């Protein structure tokens, strides 16, 4: 039996809640620690940590109990100095300390260590994601037009800093009888964007993310605002989500997609 669009949306919605609340999902993030070139302690962790051009450096003893995930025996903790390659490296590393997962990241040449804790208060208090009911009127055809070259737009981020957001083109579509244009980025084979609308900061979070299927040879794709979703920083303050670029603010109320994180 073919799944209806509403049933597919329900499975997507359930999957979203399961993913963000998984033991090392977005709700488990308890810290993003930006590292300096000189060895220093990271709050709550053993060993000394610092950054260089290759990633995160760690100096630890076996008694510290830090294990590199996927490297060697899982029972063999780090002894001495090791390199952890960041998430931008095809061979990215993670480390494990008990139930904690330690993830190196790189953003615009800066290196940080993220700590994911299954016992994070936000994860333990999670009660779901509120969302508007599914409505087919919010899923509309769209046409993607790429720029001649990707453009880095400098936008504010949730941590108060400004960073470049690499955008690759625009989508055009008609919604509620009005023509709209949004600036989007590549996301794997598909597209992604950051949007705000008349509900933002009121009935919904400050801004939301969208994803679109890969355009066909004529640029045709589908914008389904029922799947507008909360950015990672809605689940943990330690994420550095980009705000919407200029022009990605709807004047209308987009009463579709996710609204807020629910807590017990």
Short mmCIF file of C-alpha atoms in Angstrom, two decimals:
data_model
loop_
_atom_site.label_atom_id
_atom_site.label_comp_id
_atom_site.label_asym_id
_atom_site.label_seq_id
_atom_site.Cartn_x
_atom_site.Cartn_y
_atom_site.Cartn_z
CA UNK A 1 0.00 0.00 0.00
CA UNK A 2 1.37 3.43 -0.96
CA UNK A 3 2.08 5.76 1.95
CA UNK A 4 0.14 9.04 1.89
CA UNK A 5 1.90 12.39 2.19
CA UNK A 6 0.40 12.85 5.66
CA UNK A 7 1.65 9.42 6.78
CA UNK A 8 5.13 10.16 5.39
CA UNK A 9 5.16 13.45 7.30
CA UNK A 10 4.15 11.64 10.52
CA UNK A 11 7.03 9.17 10.11
CA UNK A 12 9.41 12.07 9.46
CA UNK A 13 8.13 13.92 12.53
CA UNK A 14 8.49 10.85 14.76
CA UNK A 15 11.99 10.28 13.37
CA UNK A 16 12.98 13.86 14.15
CA UNK A 17 12.00 13.49 17.81
CA UNK A 18 13.83 10.17 18.07
CA UNK A 19 17.00 11.55 16.47
CA UNK A 20 17.35 14.72 18.56
CA UNK A 21 16.65 12.79 21.78
CA UNK A 22 18.99 9.86 21.06
CA UNK A 23 21.75 9.32 23.67
CA UNK A 24 24.19 11.53 21.75
CA UNK A 25 21.69 13.58 19.76
CA UNK A 26 21.33 17.36 19.72
CA UNK A 27 19.70 17.50 23.16
CA UNK A 28 22.77 15.84 24.66
CA UNK A 29 25.20 18.65 23.76
CA UNK A 30 26.50 20.22 26.98
CA UNK A 31 29.43 22.26 25.65
CA UNK A 32 31.29 23.57 22.62
CA UNK A 33 34.83 24.40 23.79
CA UNK A 34 36.92 26.53 21.39
CA UNK A 35 40.54 25.49 21.74
CA UNK A 36 43.72 27.54 21.74
CA UNK A 37 47.15 26.58 20.33
CA UNK A 38 48.49 26.05 23.85
CA UNK A 39 47.57 22.92 25.87
CA UNK A 40 44.88 23.61 28.48
CA UNK A 41 42.24 21.81 30.49
CA UNK A 42 38.66 21.54 29.23
CA UNK A 43 36.09 21.87 32.04
CA UNK A 44 34.89 18.48 33.23
CA UNK A 45 37.38 16.47 31.15
CA UNK A 46 40.74 14.92 32.01
CA UNK A 47 43.87 15.52 29.94
CA UNK A 48 45.13 18.58 28.11
CA UNK A 49 43.56 19.80 24.86
CA UNK A 50 44.67 22.22 22.18
CA UNK A 51 44.27 22.91 18.45
CA UNK A 52 46.57 23.08 15.45
CA UNK A 53 46.12 23.13 11.68
CA UNK A 54 45.21 19.43 11.63
CA UNK A 55 42.59 19.35 14.37
CA UNK A 56 42.38 18.67 18.10
CA UNK A 57 45.41 17.49 20.03
CA UNK A 58 45.00 15.55 23.25
CA UNK A 59 47.61 14.61 25.83
CA UNK A 60 46.32 12.05 28.32
CA UNK A 61 47.26 9.03 30.37
CA UNK A 62 45.64 5.62 30.36
CA UNK A 63 44.22 6.38 33.80
CA UNK A 64 42.18 9.22 32.28
CA UNK A 65 40.12 6.61 30.42
CA UNK A 66 39.68 8.44 27.09
CA UNK A 67 39.24 6.05 24.15
CA UNK A 68 39.39 6.90 20.44
CA UNK A 69 36.24 5.58 18.79
CA UNK A 70 37.02 3.14 15.97
CA UNK A 71 40.79 3.20 16.46
CA UNK A 72 42.37 0.08 17.86
CA UNK A 73 40.92 -1.88 20.74
CA UNK A 74 37.90 -0.26 22.43
CA UNK A 75 39.45 -1.16 25.78
CA UNK A 76 42.70 0.71 25.11
CA UNK A 77 42.65 4.30 26.41
CA UNK A 78 44.86 7.07 25.09
CA UNK A 79 48.40 7.09 26.48
CA UNK A 80 50.47 10.07 25.40
CA UNK A 81 49.58 12.54 22.63
CA UNK A 82 47.07 11.93 19.81
CA UNK A 83 45.37 13.86 16.99
CA UNK A 84 41.59 13.94 16.62
CA UNK A 85 40.57 15.06 13.14
CA UNK A 86 37.55 17.41 13.00
CA UNK A 87 34.16 16.87 11.38
CA UNK A 88 35.27 18.61 8.18
CA UNK A 89 37.86 15.87 7.58
CA UNK A 90 36.70 12.79 5.60
CA UNK A 91 38.37 10.66 8.28
CA UNK A 92 36.87 12.56 11.24
CA UNK A 93 37.48 11.22 14.75
CA UNK A 94 35.47 11.02 17.93
CA UNK A 95 36.56 10.09 21.43
CA UNK A 96 34.64 8.42 24.25
CA UNK A 97 34.90 8.94 27.99
CA UNK A 98 32.45 6.69 29.79
CA UNK A 99 29.05 7.72 28.43
CA UNK A 100 30.37 10.99 27.01
CA UNK A 101 31.05 11.43 23.30
CA UNK A 102 33.74 14.00 22.43
CA UNK A 103 33.50 15.41 18.89
CA UNK A 104 36.09 17.76 17.30
CA UNK A 105 34.63 20.36 14.92
CA UNK A 106 36.11 23.00 12.60
CA UNK A 107 34.36 26.24 11.65
CA UNK A 108 36.07 28.81 9.43
CA UNK A 109 39.50 27.60 10.53
CA UNK A 110 38.70 27.53 14.26
CA UNK A 111 38.74 24.26 16.18
CA UNK A 112 36.46 23.23 19.03
CA UNK A 113 35.59 20.14 21.04
CA UNK A 114 31.94 19.29 21.57
CA UNK A 115 30.79 17.22 24.54
CA UNK A 116 27.64 15.11 24.28
CA UNK A 117 26.26 13.71 27.54
CA UNK A 118 23.23 11.35 27.61
CA UNK A 119 22.44 12.74 31.08
CA UNK A 120 22.18 16.33 29.82
CA UNK A 121 19.30 18.09 31.62
CA UNK A 122 17.73 19.17 28.31
CA UNK A 123 17.62 15.57 27.09
CA UNK A 124 16.16 14.24 30.33
CA UNK A 125 13.47 16.95 30.29
CA UNK A 126 12.52 16.47 26.62
CA UNK A 127 8.82 15.82 26.00
CA UNK A 128 8.64 16.14 22.22
CA UNK A 129 8.47 18.78 19.49
CA UNK A 130 5.27 20.76 19.00
CA UNK A 131 4.22 21.15 15.37
CA UNK A 132 1.36 22.37 13.22
CA UNK A 133 -0.92 19.65 11.81
CA UNK A 134 0.03 18.46 8.34
CA UNK A 135 -1.62 20.46 5.56
CA UNK A 136 -0.99 19.78 1.84
CA UNK A 137 -1.39 23.48 0.96
CA UNK A 138 2.09 24.13 2.41
CA UNK A 139 3.82 21.77 -0.05
CA UNK A 140 4.37 23.62 -3.33
CA UNK A 141 6.41 23.21 -6.52
CA UNK A 142 9.60 25.28 -6.65
CA UNK A 143 12.23 26.04 -9.26
CA UNK A 144 15.92 26.28 -8.37
CA UNK A 145 18.20 28.68 -10.20
CA UNK A 146 21.89 28.33 -9.29
CA UNK A 147 24.27 31.25 -9.05
CA UNK A 148 27.22 31.25 -11.43
CA UNK A 149 29.35 30.50 -8.37
CA UNK A 150 28.62 29.89 -4.70
CA UNK A 151 28.45 33.06 -2.60
CA UNK A 152 29.53 33.42 1.04
CA UNK A 153 26.97 35.65 2.78
CA UNK A 154 28.03 36.88 6.22
CA UNK A 155 25.13 36.38 8.64
CA UNK A 156 24.76 36.52 12.44
CA UNK A 157 24.91 33.20 14.29
CA UNK A 158 23.15 32.06 17.43
CA UNK A 159 26.34 32.47 19.50
CA UNK A 160 26.48 36.20 18.68
CA UNK A 161 29.23 35.99 16.08
CA UNK A 162 28.97 36.61 12.35
CA UNK A 163 30.10 33.88 9.95
CA UNK A 164 29.86 33.25 6.21
CA UNK A 165 26.92 31.16 5.02
CA UNK A 166 27.72 29.57 1.67
CA UNK A 167 24.70 29.94 -0.62
CA UNK A 168 24.38 28.38 -4.04
CA UNK A 169 21.24 29.80 -5.65
CA UNK A 170 17.58 30.73 -5.25
CA UNK A 171 14.26 28.93 -5.36
CA UNK A 172 11.12 30.57 -6.67
CA UNK A 173 7.59 29.41 -5.90
CA UNK A 174 4.02 30.56 -5.38
CA UNK A 175 2.45 30.36 -1.93
CA UNK A 176 -1.05 31.55 -1.04
CA UNK A 177 -1.26 33.22 -4.44
CA UNK A 178 1.94 35.23 -3.99
CA UNK A 179 5.33 34.84 -5.68
CA UNK A 180 8.28 34.20 -3.33
CA UNK A 181 12.04 33.78 -3.59
CA UNK A 182 14.41 32.18 -1.06
CA UNK A 183 18.19 31.92 -1.04
CA UNK A 184 19.38 28.34 -0.49
CA UNK A 185 22.53 26.26 -0.04
CA UNK A 186 23.61 22.85 -1.27
CA UNK A 187 22.99 20.02 1.18
CA UNK A 188 24.31 16.78 -0.24
CA UNK A 189 22.35 16.22 -3.45
CA UNK A 190 19.50 18.41 -2.19
CA UNK A 191 19.06 21.97 -0.99
CA UNK A 192 18.67 23.64 2.39
CA UNK A 193 17.77 27.07 3.69
CA UNK A 194 17.17 29.18 6.77
CA UNK A 195 13.87 31.03 7.05
CA UNK A 196 11.81 33.23 9.33
CA UNK A 197 8.18 34.33 9.04
CA UNK A 198 5.44 36.15 10.90
CA UNK A 199 5.24 33.33 13.49
CA UNK A 200 8.98 33.44 14.31
CA UNK A 201 9.75 34.28 17.92
CA UNK A 202 6.05 34.03 18.77
CA UNK A 203 4.23 30.85 17.83
CA UNK A 204 7.46 29.24 16.58
CA UNK A 205 11.17 29.38 17.34
CA UNK A 206 13.17 32.45 16.18
CA UNK A 207 13.91 30.84 12.80
CA UNK A 208 13.70 27.44 11.16
CA UNK A 209 15.52 25.29 8.63
CA UNK A 210 14.11 23.82 5.42
CA UNK A 211 15.34 21.06 3.14
CA UNK A 212 14.35 20.32 -0.45
CA UNK A 213 14.90 17.28 -2.70
CA UNK A 214 17.57 17.50 -5.38
CA UNK A 215 16.31 19.57 -8.33
CA UNK A 216 15.80 17.80 -11.65
CA UNK A 217 17.54 18.83 -14.87
CA UNK A 218 15.13 21.76 -15.24
CA UNK A 219 15.61 22.90 -11.64
CA UNK A 220 12.23 21.62 -10.47
CA UNK A 221 11.89 20.55 -6.85
CA UNK A 222 9.33 20.74 -4.01
CA UNK A 223 9.24 23.04 -1.00
CA UNK A 224 7.31 21.30 1.77
CA UNK A 225 6.98 23.73 4.66
CA UNK A 226 5.29 21.02 6.70
CA UNK A 227 8.89 19.89 7.22
CA UNK A 228 10.24 23.25 8.31
CA UNK A 229 12.21 22.20 11.36
CA UNK A 230 13.89 23.62 14.42
CA UNK A 231 17.61 24.39 14.15
CA UNK A 232 20.05 22.58 16.47
CA UNK A 233 20.36 25.67 18.70
CA UNK A 234 16.68 25.23 19.65
CA UNK A 235 17.73 22.04 21.44
CA UNK A 236 21.05 23.17 22.98
CA UNK A 237 22.58 26.62 23.44
CA UNK A 238 26.02 25.36 22.42
CA UNK A 239 25.21 25.06 18.70
CA UNK A 240 26.16 27.96 16.39
CA UNK A 241 23.27 28.06 13.92
CA UNK A 242 23.17 30.70 11.16
CA UNK A 243 20.30 33.19 11.12
CA UNK A 244 18.29 33.66 7.89
CA UNK A 245 20.10 35.58 5.15
CA UNK A 246 18.57 38.80 3.77
CA UNK A 247 15.36 38.11 1.86
CA UNK A 248 14.54 34.83 3.63
CA UNK A 249 11.88 36.42 5.85
CA UNK A 250 8.26 35.69 4.92
CA UNK A 251 5.83 38.52 5.67
CA UNK A 252 3.09 35.90 6.02
CA UNK A 253 2.61 33.46 8.87
CA UNK A 254 3.92 30.03 7.84
CA UNK A 255 1.64 27.90 10.00
CA UNK A 256 3.37 24.66 9.10
CA UNK A 257 6.26 22.61 10.43
CA UNK A 258 7.83 22.43 13.87
CA UNK A 259 7.14 25.08 16.51
CA UNK A 260 9.01 24.57 19.79
CA UNK A 261 10.79 22.03 22.00
CA UNK A 262 8.46 20.65 24.66
CA UNK A 263 9.76 19.92 28.17
CA UNK A 264 8.40 17.99 31.12
#
